[in-house]
Amino acid sequence: QQQVKQSPQSLIVQKGGISIINCAYENTAFDYFPWYQQFPGKGPALLIAIRPDVSEKKEGRFTISFNKSAKQFSLHIMDSQPGDSATYFCAASGSGGNEKLTFGTGTRLTIIP
Amino acid sequence: ETGVTQSPTHLIKTRGQQVTLRCSSQSGHNTVSWYQQALGQGPQFIFQYYREEENGRGNFPPRFSGLQFPNYSSELNVNALELDDSALYLCASSGELAGRGTQYFGPGTRLLVL
């Protein structure tokens, strides 16, 4: 059973626009929500992460919005650039010991000129 | 500070063979997790090692096994390879220095089973 649902599967955004990727989770024991960026042939790279005690976290052009009651979180990429074209994964983990990451299915983002 | 490294980068095996993949964790990290990423999918947790002991396992059969060494490097072994084992295998390191929950991934080993 998939515990983290991610949408959309693919996204095309014009350069300078805002890219928005959404995730929803089911397990209320999750307490750490990172986003990873993956380029073809590379491993995922940690982009930004949030814990449920805050509703928003911003790092440069990247912002996570978190809605604990709805069990949803989203990634916003402001002023999207062609170099942002990659696959983005949301993930979640708990504090139960091994803190394994449960990933969403990924969003392939393409930024067009 | 060096990042997570994995070897080999690519590997081709035939069904029924055995394979060993290697991972060196980031400096100061004492925990290694292994993930399988099928084409077009998100990574799936295989298992985690903390200070040389298995510390959690995902929904993978026993033919997937691992080791962690005193220097915190790790191996993933897969016996009796099946076609569906073809995937990118990712190693991630973490630990107190990384912050709770934070995992840093290596570039992966691309395994093709024919």
Tab-separated table of C-alpha atoms in Angstrom:
chain	number	residue	atom	x	y	z
A	1	GLN	CA	0.000	0.000	0.000
A	2	GLN	CA	1.450	3.299	-1.124
A	3	GLN	CA	1.794	5.577	1.876
A	4	VAL	CA	2.887	8.728	0.069
A	5	LYS	CA	0.935	9.859	-2.980
A	6	GLN	CA	2.524	12.401	-5.315
A	7	SER	CA	1.058	14.477	-8.117
A	8	PRO	CA	1.321	15.391	-10.882
A	9	GLN	CA	3.307	12.661	-12.592
A	10	SER	CA	4.749	15.203	-15.016
A	11	LEU	CA	4.754	18.988	-15.173
A	12	ILE	CA	5.758	21.508	-17.799
A	13	VAL	CA	6.357	25.095	-16.654
A	14	GLN	CA	7.603	28.124	-18.507
A	15	LYS	CA	10.855	29.705	-17.452
A	16	GLY	CA	10.222	32.180	-14.660
A	17	GLY	CA	6.983	30.518	-13.609
A	18	ILE	CA	6.073	28.710	-10.409
A	19	SER	CA	6.296	24.919	-10.268
A	20	ILE	CA	4.045	23.222	-7.713
A	21	ILE	CA	4.230	19.547	-6.746
A	22	ASN	CA	1.886	18.015	-4.198
A	23	CYS	CA	2.112	15.068	-1.853
A	24	ALA	CA	-0.270	13.427	0.590
A	25	TYR	CA	0.537	10.909	3.274
A	26	GLU	CA	-1.468	8.467	5.347
A	27	ASN	CA	0.773	7.463	8.228
A	28	THR	CA	0.377	9.924	11.094
A	29	ALA	CA	3.642	8.647	12.605
A	30	PHE	CA	5.598	10.416	9.866
A	31	ASP	CA	7.418	13.424	11.265
A	32	TYR	CA	10.044	14.324	8.670
A	33	PHE	CA	9.233	15.314	5.097
A	34	PRO	CA	12.134	15.849	2.678
A	35	TRP	CA	12.109	16.608	-1.015
A	36	TYR	CA	14.724	15.116	-3.291
A	37	GLN	CA	15.831	16.191	-6.770
A	38	GLN	CA	17.146	13.578	-9.159
A	39	PHE	CA	18.842	14.111	-12.499
A	40	PRO	CA	19.108	11.265	-15.037
A	41	GLY	CA	21.819	8.786	-14.088
A	42	LYS	CA	22.316	10.331	-10.653
A	43	GLY	CA	21.220	9.558	-7.138
A	44	PRO	CA	18.580	11.682	-5.400
A	45	ALA	CA	19.913	14.884	-3.829
A	46	LEU	CA	18.304	16.384	-0.743
A	47	LEU	CA	16.692	19.682	-1.684
A	48	ILE	CA	14.749	20.868	1.349
A	49	ALA	CA	12.967	19.245	4.286
A	50	ILE	CA	10.358	20.149	6.874
A	51	ARG	CA	9.087	18.839	10.198
A	52	PRO	CA	5.400	19.120	11.184
A	53	ASP	CA	5.950	21.752	13.850
A	54	VAL	CA	6.096	24.450	11.130
A	55	SER	CA	3.723	25.161	8.238
A	56	GLU	CA	6.250	26.549	5.798
A	57	LYS	CA	9.967	26.464	5.121
A	58	LYS	CA	11.777	28.488	2.497
A	59	GLU	CA	15.271	28.051	1.127
A	60	GLY	CA	16.100	30.320	-1.789
A	61	ARG	CA	13.627	29.658	-4.586
A	62	PHE	CA	12.308	26.486	-2.937
A	63	THR	CA	9.444	26.482	-0.420
A	64	ILE	CA	7.697	23.624	1.348
A	65	SER	CA	4.144	24.206	2.534
A	66	PHE	CA	2.863	21.744	5.122
A	67	ASN	CA	-0.738	21.117	6.200
A	68	LYS	CA	-0.713	18.705	9.119
A	69	SER	CA	-4.507	18.415	9.475
A	70	ALA	CA	-4.923	17.542	5.805
A	71	LYS	CA	-1.785	15.354	5.812
A	72	GLN	CA	-0.512	17.147	2.746
A	73	PHE	CA	2.666	18.964	1.801
A	74	SER	CA	3.853	20.635	-1.352
A	75	LEU	CA	6.978	21.956	-3.019
A	76	HIS	CA	6.927	25.339	-4.710
A	77	ILE	CA	9.757	26.348	-7.035
A	78	MET	CA	9.695	30.065	-7.695
A	79	ASP	CA	11.219	31.631	-10.814
A	80	SER	CA	11.683	28.168	-12.341
A	81	GLN	CA	14.801	27.781	-14.485
A	82	PRO	CA	15.767	25.244	-17.180
A	83	GLY	CA	18.358	23.859	-14.757
A	84	ASP	CA	15.492	22.862	-12.463
A	85	SER	CA	14.358	20.299	-15.041
A	86	ALA	CA	14.633	17.007	-13.154
A	87	THR	CA	12.539	14.427	-11.347
A	88	TYR	CA	11.376	15.447	-7.894
A	89	PHE	CA	10.443	13.024	-5.140
A	90	CYS	CA	8.673	13.762	-1.917
A	91	ALA	CA	9.375	11.426	0.960
A	92	ALA	CA	8.431	10.873	4.559
A	93	SER	CA	9.907	9.128	7.549
A	94	GLY	CA	9.068	8.579	11.173
A	95	SER	CA	11.036	8.568	14.379
A	96	GLY	CA	10.549	4.917	15.138
A	97	GLY	CA	14.133	3.817	14.991
A	98	ASN	CA	15.415	3.201	11.487
A	99	GLU	CA	13.735	6.289	10.004
A	100	LYS	CA	13.394	4.646	6.608
A	101	LEU	CA	12.266	6.970	3.856
A	102	THR	CA	8.979	6.250	2.088
A	103	PHE	CA	9.026	7.933	-1.311
A	104	GLY	CA	6.343	9.211	-3.603
A	105	THR	CA	6.304	8.084	-7.232
A	106	GLY	CA	8.053	11.174	-8.548
A	107	THR	CA	7.248	14.182	-10.725
A	108	ARG	CA	9.153	14.823	-13.919
A	109	LEU	CA	9.511	18.587	-14.190
A	110	THR	CA	10.395	20.258	-17.482
A	111	ILE	CA	11.084	23.983	-17.653
A	112	ILE	CA	10.639	25.416	-21.134
A	113	PRO	CA	12.088	28.735	-22.368
B	1	GLU	CA	34.416	15.786	3.523
B	2	THR	CA	33.703	13.099	0.939
B	3	GLY	CA	30.202	12.166	-0.169
B	4	VAL	CA	28.609	8.760	-0.511
B	5	THR	CA	30.316	6.612	-3.122
B	6	GLN	CA	29.124	3.375	-4.714
B	7	SER	CA	30.728	0.743	-6.875
B	8	PRO	CA	30.442	-0.460	-9.509
B	9	THR	CA	28.489	2.136	-11.477
B	10	HIS	CA	26.996	-0.404	-13.859
B	11	LEU	CA	26.691	-4.169	-13.800
B	12	ILE	CA	25.213	-6.797	-16.092
B	13	LYS	CA	24.358	-10.232	-14.719
B	14	THR	CA	22.320	-13.194	-15.853
B	15	ARG	CA	19.351	-14.704	-14.078
B	16	GLY	CA	20.353	-16.963	-11.192
B	17	GLN	CA	23.711	-15.310	-10.576
B	18	GLN	CA	24.755	-13.498	-7.424
B	19	VAL	CA	25.887	-9.882	-7.129
B	20	THR	CA	27.627	-7.723	-4.521
B	21	LEU	CA	27.294	-3.959	-4.516
B	22	ARG	CA	29.444	-1.677	-2.380
B	23	CYS	CA	28.914	1.632	-0.624
B	24	SER	CA	31.161	3.988	1.300
B	25	SER	CA	29.235	6.266	3.608
B	26	GLN	CA	29.816	9.964	4.025
B	27	SER	CA	32.472	10.835	6.562
B	28	GLY	CA	31.146	10.699	10.105
B	29	HIS	CA	27.913	8.887	9.211
B	30	ASN	CA	27.341	5.579	11.020
B	31	THR	CA	24.124	4.471	9.325
B	32	VAL	CA	23.685	3.099	5.815
B	33	SER	CA	20.382	2.437	4.083
B	34	TRP	CA	19.875	0.633	0.793
B	35	TYR	CA	17.094	1.375	-1.672
B	36	GLN	CA	15.977	-0.160	-4.954
B	37	GLN	CA	14.721	2.207	-7.637
B	38	ALA	CA	12.976	0.601	-10.582
B	39	LEU	CA	12.745	2.609	-13.779
B	40	GLY	CA	10.243	5.421	-13.445
B	41	GLN	CA	9.563	4.715	-9.762
B	42	GLY	CA	10.553	6.142	-6.428
B	43	PRO	CA	13.202	4.387	-4.344
B	44	GLN	CA	11.988	1.481	-2.210
B	45	PHE	CA	13.623	0.789	1.155
B	46	ILE	CA	15.492	-2.533	1.305
B	47	PHE	CA	17.188	-2.393	4.709
B	48	GLN	CA	19.312	-0.267	6.987
B	49	TYR	CA	22.494	-0.941	8.941
B	50	TYR	CA	23.483	0.912	12.081
B	51	ARG	CA	26.838	0.185	13.681
B	52	GLU	CA	27.166	-3.132	11.837
B	53	GLU	CA	23.704	-4.438	12.797
B	54	GLU	CA	20.602	-4.624	10.600
B	55	ASN	CA	18.210	-1.968	11.853
B	56	GLY	CA	15.033	-2.416	9.874
B	57	ARG	CA	14.057	-4.148	6.662
B	58	GLY	CA	11.568	-3.418	3.918
B	59	ASN	CA	9.463	-5.861	1.949
B	60	PHE	CA	12.304	-7.687	0.218
B	61	PRO	CA	13.002	-11.459	0.265
B	62	PRO	CA	15.899	-12.995	2.226
B	63	ARG	CA	18.000	-13.353	-0.935
B	64	PHE	CA	18.676	-9.639	-0.412
B	65	SER	CA	21.251	-9.426	2.368
B	66	GLY	CA	23.794	-6.957	3.576
B	67	LEU	CA	26.770	-6.173	5.710
B	68	GLN	CA	28.209	-3.130	7.369
B	69	PHE	CA	31.882	-2.940	8.276
B	70	PRO	CA	33.616	-1.222	11.209
B	71	ASN	CA	34.453	1.766	8.976
B	72	TYR	CA	30.680	2.017	8.247
B	73	SER	CA	31.023	1.038	4.600
B	74	SER	CA	28.452	-1.482	3.450
B	75	GLU	CA	27.661	-4.232	0.975
B	76	LEU	CA	24.384	-5.330	-0.581
B	77	ASN	CA	24.285	-8.928	-1.753
B	78	VAL	CA	21.575	-10.348	-3.973
B	79	ASN	CA	21.428	-14.089	-4.609
B	80	ALA	CA	19.549	-15.966	-7.313
B	81	LEU	CA	19.032	-12.878	-9.425
B	82	GLU	CA	15.687	-12.444	-11.147
B	83	LEU	CA	14.829	-10.283	-14.134
B	84	ASP	CA	12.803	-7.964	-11.867
B	85	ASP	CA	15.927	-7.203	-9.861
B	86	SER	CA	17.037	-4.949	-12.703
B	87	ALA	CA	17.070	-1.494	-11.129
B	88	LEU	CA	19.174	1.327	-9.775
B	89	TYR	CA	20.443	0.411	-6.307
B	90	LEU	CA	21.014	3.370	-4.072
B	91	CYS	CA	22.922	3.644	-0.868
B	92	ALA	CA	22.242	6.466	1.586
B	93	SER	CA	24.194	7.430	4.655
B	94	SER	CA	22.995	9.197	7.747
B	95	GLY	CA	23.742	9.542	11.411
B	96	GLU	CA	23.883	11.992	14.249
B	97	LEU	CA	26.131	14.345	12.256
B	98	ALA	CA	23.607	14.499	9.431
B	99	GLY	CA	20.693	15.376	11.657
B	100	ARG	CA	17.778	13.127	12.558
B	101	GLY	CA	16.177	11.634	9.478
B	102	THR	CA	18.471	13.233	6.934
B	103	GLN	CA	19.885	10.794	4.401
B	104	TYR	CA	22.426	11.520	1.691
B	105	PHE	CA	22.388	9.335	-1.383
B	106	GLY	CA	25.175	8.003	-3.533
B	107	PRO	CA	25.018	7.940	-7.345
B	108	GLY	CA	23.762	4.368	-7.393
B	109	THR	CA	24.673	1.143	-9.153
B	110	ARG	CA	22.665	0.316	-12.261
B	111	LEU	CA	22.051	-3.447	-12.343
B	112	LEU	CA	20.739	-5.184	-15.426
B	113	VAL	CA	19.703	-8.823	-15.159
B	114	LEU	CA	19.391	-10.696	-18.444
